[in-house]
PDB file of N, CA, C and O in Angstrom:
ATOM      1  N   MET U   1     178.538  28.499 172.180  1.00  0.00           N
ATOM      2  CA  MET U   1     179.403  29.663 172.004  1.00  0.00           C
ATOM      3  C   MET U   1     180.030  30.063 173.308  1.00  0.00           C
ATOM      4  O   MET U   1     179.362  30.129 174.361  1.00  0.00           O
ATOM      5  N   PRO U   2     181.311  30.317 173.324  1.00  0.00           N
ATOM      6  CA  PRO U   2     182.001  30.644 174.640  1.00  0.00           C
ATOM      7  C   PRO U   2     181.578  32.024 175.118  1.00  0.00           C
ATOM      8  O   PRO U   2     181.129  32.823 174.364  1.00  0.00           O
ATOM      9  N   LYS U   3     181.856  32.202 176.437  1.00  0.00           N
ATOM     10  CA  LYS U   3     181.540  33.575 176.995  1.00  0.00           C
ATOM     11  C   LYS U   3     182.561  34.540 176.453  1.00  0.00           C
ATOM     12  O   LYS U   3     183.694  34.228 176.179  1.00  0.00           O
ATOM     13  N   MET U   4     182.125  35.808 176.332  1.00  0.00           N
ATOM     14  CA  MET U   4     183.001  36.924 175.941  1.00  0.00           C
ATOM     15  C   MET U   4     183.813  37.365 177.159  1.00  0.00           C
ATOM     16  O   MET U   4     183.245  37.381 178.241  1.00  0.00           O
ATOM     17  N   LYS U   5     185.003  37.726 176.895  1.00  0.00           N
ATOM     18  CA  LYS U   5     185.855  38.210 178.013  1.00  0.00           C
ATOM     19  C   LYS U   5     185.780  39.744 178.116  1.00  0.00           C
ATOM     20  O   LYS U   5     185.610  40.473 177.168  1.00  0.00           O
ATOM     21  N   SER U   6     185.910  40.244 179.373  1.00  0.00           N
ATOM     22  CA  SER U   6     186.013  41.685 179.522  1.00  0.00           C
ATOM     23  C   SER U   6     187.320  42.168 179.026  1.00  0.00           C
ATOM     24  O   SER U   6     188.344  41.457 179.101  1.00  0.00           O
ATOM     25  N   HIS U   7     187.406  43.382 178.528  1.00  0.00           N
ATOM     26  CA  HIS U   7     188.674  43.952 177.971  1.00  0.00           C
ATOM     27  C   HIS U   7     189.559  44.296 179.087  1.00  0.00           C
ATOM     28  O   HIS U   7     189.303  45.090 180.000  1.00  0.00           O
ATOM     29  N   SER U   8     190.795  43.694 179.064  1.00  0.00           N
ATOM     30  CA  SER U   8     191.775  43.856 180.193  1.00  0.00           C
ATOM     31  C   SER U   8     192.209  45.302 180.361  1.00  0.00           C
ATOM     32  O   SER U   8     192.359  45.780 181.442  1.00  0.00           O
ATOM     33  N   GLY U   9     192.423  46.036 179.242  1.00  0.00           N
ATOM     34  CA  GLY U   9     192.837  47.426 179.326  1.00  0.00           C
ATOM     35  C   GLY U   9     191.779  48.324 179.998  1.00  0.00           C
ATOM     36  O   GLY U   9     192.059  49.212 180.750  1.00  0.00           O
ATOM     37  N   THR U  10     190.478  47.990 179.644  1.00  0.00           N
ATOM     38  CA  THR U  10     189.414  48.788 180.176  1.00  0.00           C
ATOM     39  C   THR U  10     189.248  48.511 181.703  1.00  0.00           C
ATOM     40  O   THR U  10     188.987  49.418 182.478  1.00  0.00           O
ATOM     41  N   LYS U  11     189.426  47.271 182.142  1.00  0.00           N
ATOM     42  CA  LYS U  11     189.378  46.928 183.497  1.00  0.00           C
ATOM     43  C   LYS U  11     190.350  47.732 184.327  1.00  0.00           C
ATOM     44  O   LYS U  11     190.091  48.074 185.515  1.00  0.00           O
ATOM     45  N   LYS U  12     191.570  47.973 183.802  1.00  0.00           N
ATOM     46  CA  LYS U  12     192.581  48.657 184.535  1.00  0.00           C
ATOM     47  C   LYS U  12     192.338  50.150 184.628  1.00  0.00           C
ATOM     48  O   LYS U  12     192.767  50.847 185.526  1.00  0.00           O
ATOM     49  N   ARG U  13     191.606  50.719 183.595  1.00  0.00           N
ATOM     50  CA  ARG U  13     191.479  52.153 183.457  1.00  0.00           C
ATOM     51  C   ARG U  13     190.206  52.777 184.068  1.00  0.00           C
ATOM     52  O   ARG U  13     190.166  53.923 184.442  1.00  0.00           O
ATOM     53  N   PHE U  14     189.218  51.975 184.187  1.00  0.00           N
ATOM     54  CA  PHE U  14     187.890  52.442 184.681  1.00  0.00           C
ATOM     55  C   PHE U  14     187.456  51.551 185.826  1.00  0.00           C
ATOM     56  O   PHE U  14     187.700  50.466 185.957  1.00  0.00           O
ATOM     57  N   ARG U  15     186.533  52.181 186.661  1.00  0.00           N
ATOM     58  CA  ARG U  15     185.941  51.490 187.679  1.00  0.00           C
ATOM     59  C   ARG U  15     184.456  51.959 187.863  1.00  0.00           C
ATOM     60  O   ARG U  15     184.135  53.070 187.530  1.00  0.00           O
ATOM     61  N   ARG U  16     183.684  51.025 188.316  1.00  0.00           N
ATOM     62  CA  ARG U  16     182.234  51.340 188.539  1.00  0.00           C
ATOM     63  C   ARG U  16     181.979  51.658 190.016  1.00  0.00           C
ATOM     64  O   ARG U  16     182.415  50.893 190.866  1.00  0.00           O
ATOM     65  N   THR U  17     181.282  52.715 190.341  1.00  0.00           N
ATOM     66  CA  THR U  17     180.952  53.075 191.673  1.00  0.00           C
ATOM     67  C   THR U  17     179.843  52.230 192.162  1.00  0.00           C
ATOM     68  O   THR U  17     179.199  51.461 191.468  1.00  0.00           O
ATOM     69  N   GLY U  18     179.503  52.367 193.469  1.00  0.00           N
ATOM     70  CA  GLY U  18     178.384  51.627 194.067  1.00  0.00           C
ATOM     71  C   GLY U  18     177.047  52.071 193.418  1.00  0.00           C
ATOM     72  O   GLY U  18     176.121  51.147 193.368  1.00  0.00           O
ATOM     73  N   THR U  19     176.942  53.253 192.979  1.00  0.00           N
ATOM     74  CA  THR U  19     175.670  53.622 192.348  1.00  0.00           C
ATOM     75  C   THR U  19     175.614  53.424 190.830  1.00  0.00           C
ATOM     76  O   THR U  19     174.644  53.731 190.162  1.00  0.00           O
ATOM     77  N   GLY U  20     176.768  52.851 190.273  1.00  0.00           N
ATOM     78  CA  GLY U  20     176.769  52.473 188.867  1.00  0.00           C
ATOM     79  C   GLY U  20     177.437  53.451 187.925  1.00  0.00           C
ATOM     80  O   GLY U  20     177.421  53.206 186.696  1.00  0.00           O
ATOM     81  N   LYS U  21     177.990  54.517 188.405  1.00  0.00           N
ATOM     82  CA  LYS U  21     178.700  55.490 187.600  1.00  0.00           C
ATOM     83  C   LYS U  21     180.017  54.907 187.200  1.00  0.00           C
ATOM     84  O   LYS U  21     180.593  54.101 187.934  1.00  0.00           O
ATOM     85  N   LEU U  22     180.587  55.335 186.020  1.00  0.00           N
ATOM     86  CA  LEU U  22     181.834  54.887 185.627  1.00  0.00           C
ATOM     87  C   LEU U  22     182.835  55.979 185.838  1.00  0.00           C
ATOM     88  O   LEU U  22     182.652  57.138 185.378  1.00  0.00           O
ATOM     89  N   MET U  23     183.946  55.686 186.527  1.00  0.00           N
ATOM     90  CA  MET U  23     184.917  56.691 186.861  1.00  0.00           C
ATOM     91  C   MET U  23     186.202  56.448 186.080  1.00  0.00           C
ATOM     92  O   MET U  23     186.545  55.341 185.708  1.00  0.00           O
ATOM     93  N   ARG U  24     186.945  57.497 185.793  1.00  0.00           N
ATOM     94  CA  ARG U  24     188.219  57.442 185.095  1.00  0.00           C
ATOM     95  C   ARG U  24     189.210  58.326 185.738  1.00  0.00           C
ATOM     96  O   ARG U  24     188.806  59.323 186.412  1.00  0.00           O
ATOM     97  N   GLY U  25     190.506  58.037 185.517  1.00  0.00           N
ATOM     98  CA  GLY U  25     191.607  58.889 186.048  1.00  0.00           C
ATOM     99  C   GLY U  25     191.774  60.063 185.075  1.00  0.00           C
ATOM    100  O   GLY U  25     191.360  59.974 183.935  1.00  0.00           O
ATOM    101  N   LYS U  26     192.384  61.120 185.547  1.00  0.00           N
ATOM    102  CA  LYS U  26     192.563  62.280 184.714  1.00  0.00           C
ATOM    103  C   LYS U  26     193.856  62.170 183.931  1.00  0.00           C
ATOM    104  O   LYS U  26     194.801  61.481 184.290  1.00  0.00           O
ATOM    105  N   ALA U  27     193.926  62.833 182.839  1.00  0.00           N
ATOM    106  CA  ALA U  27     195.090  62.803 181.964  1.00  0.00           C
ATOM    107  C   ALA U  27     196.092  63.974 182.376  1.00  0.00           C
ATOM    108  O   ALA U  27     195.769  64.789 183.188  1.00  0.00           O
ATOM    109  N   PHE U  28     197.268  64.004 181.724  1.00  0.00           N
ATOM    110  CA  PHE U  28     198.255  65.062 181.844  1.00  0.00           C
ATOM    111  C   PHE U  28     198.910  65.132 183.244  1.00  0.00           C
ATOM    112  O   PHE U  28     199.479  66.156 183.643  1.00  0.00           O
ATOM    113  N   LYS U  29     198.969  63.986 183.945  1.00  0.00           N
ATOM    114  CA  LYS U  29     199.612  64.073 185.296  1.00  0.00           C
ATOM    115  C   LYS U  29     200.925  63.286 185.393  1.00  0.00           C
ATOM    116  O   LYS U  29     201.463  63.140 186.452  1.00  0.00           O
ATOM    117  N   SER U  30     201.446  62.757 184.239  1.00  0.00           N
ATOM    118  CA  SER U  30     202.569  61.861 184.381  1.00  0.00           C
ATOM    119  C   SER U  30     203.952  62.475 184.215  1.00  0.00           C
ATOM    120  O   SER U  30     204.841  62.058 184.876  1.00  0.00           O
ATOM    121  N   HIS U  31     204.023  63.496 183.354  1.00  0.00           N
ATOM    122  CA  HIS U  31     205.393  64.086 183.190  1.00  0.00           C
ATOM    123  C   HIS U  31     205.309  65.527 182.772  1.00  0.00           C
ATOM    124  O   HIS U  31     204.130  66.039 182.518  1.00  0.00           O
ATOM    125  N   ILE U  32     206.397  66.220 182.694  1.00  0.00           N
ATOM    126  CA  ILE U  32     206.439  67.669 182.414  1.00  0.00           C
ATOM    127  C   ILE U  32     205.540  68.384 183.462  1.00  0.00           C
ATOM    128  O   ILE U  32     204.684  69.172 183.130  1.00  0.00           O
ATOM    129  N   LEU U  33     205.796  68.127 184.720  1.00  0.00           N
ATOM    130  CA  LEU U  33     204.958  68.708 185.774  1.00  0.00           C
ATOM    131  C   LEU U  33     205.495  70.019 186.309  1.00  0.00           C
ATOM    132  O   LEU U  33     204.752  70.652 187.069  1.00  0.00           O
ATOM    133  N   THR U  34     206.662  70.421 185.927  1.00  0.00           N
ATOM    134  CA  THR U  34     207.267  71.675 186.463  1.00  0.00           C
ATOM    135  C   THR U  34     206.459  72.879 186.048  1.00  0.00           C
ATOM    136  O   THR U  34     206.361  73.814 186.835  1.00  0.00           O
ATOM    137  N   LYS U  35     205.995  72.851 184.835  1.00  0.00           N
ATOM    138  CA  LYS U  35     205.274  74.079 184.333  1.00  0.00           C
ATOM    139  C   LYS U  35     203.813  74.079 184.759  1.00  0.00           C
ATOM    140  O   LYS U  35     203.154  75.133 184.568  1.00  0.00           O
ATOM    141  N   LYS U  36     203.301  73.051 185.343  1.00  0.00           N
ATOM    142  CA  LYS U  36     201.936  73.011 185.806  1.00  0.00           C
ATOM    143  C   LYS U  36     201.828  73.479 187.254  1.00  0.00           C
ATOM    144  O   LYS U  36     202.661  73.116 188.086  1.00  0.00           O
ATOM    145  N   SER U  37     200.807  74.222 187.575  1.00  0.00           N
ATOM    146  CA  SER U  37     200.665  74.801 188.871  1.00  0.00           C
ATOM    147  C   SER U  37     200.318  73.653 189.914  1.00  0.00           C
ATOM    148  O   SER U  37     199.721  72.615 189.496  1.00  0.00           O
ATOM    149  N   THR U  38     200.556  73.999 191.145  1.00  0.00           N
ATOM    150  CA  THR U  38     200.391  72.943 192.202  1.00  0.00           C
ATOM    151  C   THR U  38     198.841  72.652 192.299  1.00  0.00           C
ATOM    152  O   THR U  38     198.430  71.521 192.492  1.00  0.00           O
ATOM    153  N   LYS U  39     198.049  73.691 192.130  1.00  0.00           N
ATOM    154  CA  LYS U  39     196.588  73.528 192.160  1.00  0.00           C
ATOM    155  C   LYS U  39     196.096  72.600 191.055  1.00  0.00           C
ATOM    156  O   LYS U  39     195.190  71.777 191.323  1.00  0.00           O
ATOM    157  N   ARG U  40     196.682  72.809 189.919  1.00  0.00           N
ATOM    158  CA  ARG U  40     196.269  71.998 188.722  1.00  0.00           C
ATOM    159  C   ARG U  40     196.697  70.563 188.962  1.00  0.00           C
ATOM    160  O   ARG U  40     195.924  69.626 188.666  1.00  0.00           O
ATOM    161  N   LYS U  41     197.953  70.318 189.464  1.00  0.00           N
ATOM    162  CA  LYS U  41     198.427  68.988 189.670  1.00  0.00           C
ATOM    163  C   LYS U  41     197.561  68.272 190.725  1.00  0.00           C
ATOM    164  O   LYS U  41     197.319  67.023 190.679  1.00  0.00           O
ATOM    165  N   ARG U  42     197.142  69.047 191.750  1.00  0.00           N
ATOM    166  CA  ARG U  42     196.285  68.448 192.840  1.00  0.00           C
ATOM    167  C   ARG U  42     194.974  67.945 192.257  1.00  0.00           C
ATOM    168  O   ARG U  42     194.397  66.942 192.655  1.00  0.00           O
ATOM    169  N   GLY U  43     194.453  68.673 191.295  1.00  0.00           N
ATOM    170  CA  GLY U  43     193.228  68.288 190.633  1.00  0.00           C
ATOM    171  C   GLY U  43     193.275  67.083 189.814  1.00  0.00           C
ATOM    172  O   GLY U  43     192.299  66.361 189.645  1.00  0.00           O
ATOM    173  N   PHE U  44     194.482  66.725 189.342  1.00  0.00           N
ATOM    174  CA  PHE U  44     194.663  65.496 188.570  1.00  0.00           C
ATOM    175  C   PHE U  44     194.524  64.233 189.400  1.00  0.00           C
ATOM    176  O   PHE U  44     194.362  63.122 188.896  1.00  0.00           O
ATOM    177  N   ARG U  45     194.662  64.350 190.736  1.00  0.00           N
ATOM    178  CA  ARG U  45     194.615  63.202 191.600  1.00  0.00           C
ATOM    179  C   ARG U  45     193.193  62.622 191.722  1.00  0.00           C
ATOM    180  O   ARG U  45     193.068  61.382 191.863  1.00  0.00           O
ATOM    181  N   GLN U  46     192.197  63.414 191.613  1.00  0.00           N
ATOM    182  CA  GLN U  46     190.816  62.934 191.753  1.00  0.00           C
ATOM    183  C   GLN U  46     190.372  62.279 190.499  1.00  0.00           C
ATOM    184  O   GLN U  46     190.674  62.718 189.367  1.00  0.00           O
ATOM    185  N   GLU U  47     189.552  61.257 190.648  1.00  0.00           N
ATOM    186  CA  GLU U  47     188.928  60.627 189.502  1.00  0.00           C
ATOM    187  C   GLU U  47     187.690  61.458 189.098  1.00  0.00           C
ATOM    188  O   GLU U  47     187.168  62.277 189.890  1.00  0.00           O
ATOM    189  N   THR U  48     187.269  61.256 187.897  1.00  0.00           N
ATOM    190  CA  THR U  48     186.076  61.998 187.384  1.00  0.00           C
ATOM    191  C   THR U  48     185.138  61.028 186.681  1.00  0.00           C
ATOM    192  O   THR U  48     185.570  59.980 186.285  1.00  0.00           O
ATOM    193  N   VAL U  49     183.856  61.437 186.525  1.00  0.00           N
ATOM    194  CA  VAL U  49     182.908  60.624 185.869  1.00  0.00           C
ATOM    195  C   VAL U  49     183.133  60.698 184.374  1.00  0.00           C
ATOM    196  O   VAL U  49     183.417  61.790 183.845  1.00  0.00           O
ATOM    197  N   ILE U  50     183.004  59.588 183.626  1.00  0.00           N
ATOM    198  CA  ILE U  50     183.235  59.622 182.189  1.00  0.00           C
ATOM    199  C   ILE U  50     182.056  60.279 181.495  1.00  0.00           C
ATOM    200  O   ILE U  50     180.947  60.369 182.058  1.00  0.00           O
ATOM    201  N   SER U  51     182.293  60.788 180.278  1.00  0.00           N
ATOM    202  CA  SER U  51     181.310  61.547 179.569  1.00  0.00           C
ATOM    203  C   SER U  51     180.177  60.615 179.062  1.00  0.00           C
ATOM    204  O   SER U  51     180.390  59.367 178.937  1.00  0.00           O
ATOM    205  N   ASN U  52     179.016  61.159 178.809  1.00  0.00           N
ATOM    206  CA  ASN U  52     177.884  60.362 178.283  1.00  0.00           C
ATOM    207  C   ASN U  52     178.191  59.696 176.967  1.00  0.00           C
ATOM    208  O   ASN U  52     177.690  58.570 176.691  1.00  0.00           O
ATOM    209  N   ALA U  53     178.960  60.349 176.130  1.00  0.00           N
ATOM    210  CA  ALA U  53     179.374  59.802 174.839  1.00  0.00           C
ATOM    211  C   ALA U  53     180.135  58.469 174.939  1.00  0.00           C
ATOM    212  O   ALA U  53     180.053  57.653 174.080  1.00  0.00           O
ATOM    213  N   ASP U  54     180.910  58.320 176.024  1.00  0.00           N
ATOM    214  CA  ASP U  54     181.786  57.155 176.218  1.00  0.00           C
ATOM    215  C   ASP U  54     181.124  56.070 177.003  1.00  0.00           C
ATOM    216  O   ASP U  54     181.660  54.946 177.078  1.00  0.00           O
ATOM    217  N   LYS U  55     180.018  56.312 177.673  1.00  0.00           N
ATOM    218  CA  LYS U  55     179.377  55.361 178.565  1.00  0.00           C
ATOM    219  C   LYS U  55     179.112  54.000 177.973  1.00  0.00           C
ATOM    220  O   LYS U  55     179.432  52.963 178.507  1.00  0.00           O
ATOM    221  N   ARG U  56     178.479  54.032 176.799  1.00  0.00           N
ATOM    222  CA  ARG U  56     178.024  52.789 176.177  1.00  0.00           C
ATOM    223  C   ARG U  56     179.220  51.904 175.797  1.00  0.00           C
ATOM    224  O   ARG U  56     179.239  50.711 176.092  1.00  0.00           O
ATOM    225  N   VAL U  57     180.239  52.527 175.227  1.00  0.00           N
ATOM    226  CA  VAL U  57     181.443  51.781 174.775  1.00  0.00           C
ATOM    227  C   VAL U  57     182.146  51.138 175.962  1.00  0.00           C
ATOM    228  O   VAL U  57     182.474  49.932 175.958  1.00  0.00           O
ATOM    229  N   VAL U  58     182.422  51.941 177.010  1.00  0.00           N
ATOM    230  CA  VAL U  58     183.173  51.491 178.168  1.00  0.00           C
ATOM    231  C   VAL U  58     182.375  50.364 178.915  1.00  0.00           C
ATOM    232  O   VAL U  58     182.980  49.373 179.296  1.00  0.00           O
ATOM    233  N   SER U  59     181.086  50.589 179.112  1.00  0.00           N
ATOM    234  CA  SER U  59     180.320  49.557 179.823  1.00  0.00           C
ATOM    235  C   SER U  59     180.272  48.266 179.078  1.00  0.00           C
ATOM    236  O   SER U  59     180.273  47.159 179.738  1.00  0.00           O
ATOM    237  N   THR U  60     180.183  48.297 177.707  1.00  0.00           N
ATOM    238  CA  THR U  60     180.206  47.041 176.925  1.00  0.00           C
ATOM    239  C   THR U  60     181.549  46.346 177.087  1.00  0.00           C
ATOM    240  O   THR U  60     181.584  45.118 177.208  1.00  0.00           O
ATOM    241  N   ARG U  61     182.627  47.091 177.090  1.00  0.00           N
ATOM    242  CA  ARG U  61     183.901  46.538 177.189  1.00  0.00           C
ATOM    243  C   ARG U  61     184.200  45.905 178.636  1.00  0.00           C
ATOM    244  O   ARG U  61     184.862  44.944 178.710  1.00  0.00           O
ATOM    245  N   LEU U  62     183.536  46.555 179.598  1.00  0.00           N
ATOM    246  CA  LEU U  62     183.678  45.938 180.926  1.00  0.00           C
ATOM    247  C   LEU U  62     182.797  44.736 181.088  1.00  0.00           C
ATOM    248  O   LEU U  62     183.180  43.808 181.765  1.00  0.00           O
ATOM    249  N   ALA U  63     181.630  44.776 180.486  1.00  0.00           N
ATOM    250  CA  ALA U  63     180.696  43.630 180.612  1.00  0.00           C
ATOM    251  C   ALA U  63     181.143  42.408 179.858  1.00  0.00           C
ATOM    252  O   ALA U  63     180.764  41.265 180.191  1.00  0.00           O
ATOM    253  N   GLY U  64     181.892  42.647 178.786  1.00  0.00           N
ATOM    254  CA  GLY U  64     182.344  41.478 177.963  1.00  0.00           C
ATOM    255  C   GLY U  64     181.333  40.974 176.955  1.00  0.00           C
ATOM    256  O   GLY U  64     181.219  39.824 176.764  1.00  0.00           O
ATOM    257  N   ARG U  65     180.609  41.942 176.423  1.00  0.00           N
ATOM    258  CA  ARG U  65     179.582  41.507 175.416  1.00  0.00           C
ATOM    259  C   ARG U  65     180.028  41.928 174.048  1.00  0.00           C
ATOM    260  O   ARG U  65     180.635  42.855 173.772  1.00  0.00           O
TER     261      ARG U  65
END
């Protein structure tokens, strides 16, 4: 049986830290930025840890199982 491939979309959207946490980019930062405060837009730049509910799905798609 051939090896399973990692999901390409998942590879582009998530990354694993050195300690094994899964990081994701924040949403709502791409357009209609005029009505959003500078402080809020600045917060969109940082990555954040994914929720516990999504960990299993994302890690399986990254591992390719």
